[in-house]
Amino acid sequence: MKTAIYPGSFDPITLGHLNVIKRASRCFDKLIVCVMVNAEKVGSGLFTPDERVELIRRVVEKLPNVEVDQSTVLVADYARQKRACTLVKGLRAVSDYEKELQMALINRKMNPRLETLFLPSGSKYTYVSSSMVKEMAMYGADLSDFIPREIIEDVTEKMKSRRKE
């Protein structure tokens, strides 16, 4: 069985992420979408890791070979634990490639059996990011073109509660 991992912070999951998930799920027997702790984003999250897992599960529930998990270990070690052969990384722009290539090389050094598959974002999602979604949500913008409909209310409510704090 070929297992792949799609790691990320997914705070929140976007339609761009979902596009990559659907495409990658057709390439592997099992795809694990894993909420990872990003050292650069600690403390700045809109949702907790547990909340992100729940939101993603709702969004991918109709994809039978997709699982959702979370991890605080290095992704190369997590992949070894899950016996995954591939990491899936979505690329929105050339600027993403340089950072992702560096991470792919480090992950391969740490886990020589681990490959990285770069999937370019669908053209209509190249500008969509979780950071952009959070910014739009802060101002009460319509999020329907940017995040899955199943979680729009969650993002809107979370941002409202943040504004009250």
Steps between C-alpha positions, in 0.01 A plus 500: 500500500639839398449758773569871464490781752384853428643701792413858583362738757159529327392798711242490349482254213439682170353401165860491375586240763188304413595507131839344584335243731255385235768472233749321727234259626464370144873420486538297821323218681492710816558872556553628852433871541711585803472818702858580593633750752682770304768661720462828306127514576485389865264722696351666193246234414134575459399142581663248734649188337203294628255748347687493168484120491123512559448763228704302248317177584170668421633627168650166383243259642388391151854407394528136618879468481577825683579500871564801722753505781726737689862479608764692690794291376711577195316404183780263392458308827120510473522356147722219627249423779213487247706307241430771247706514183415852389440850628261708293570871487284754321672785320326829430790697354867475413579657836348194673728268303829619652387446859324172422803366310724572796258322734472204258878459496519513881213251534668263254827526693315409820291228335667375178193295398277809499423677171334839463239558232440863407150571374445842349190669626199516273519832315196647672659439842851638447426811706308329783675457833385439855654833602299681234182322613558607861556859390178500296306336784618772738315753284191287451561431129319227308719188527304271265758519218789419734410232755271195495137585573496246785725722712403857404285543811777362724756747362256791519400422859859445613604834353204676664601361838860610441387855421305511827814403697 
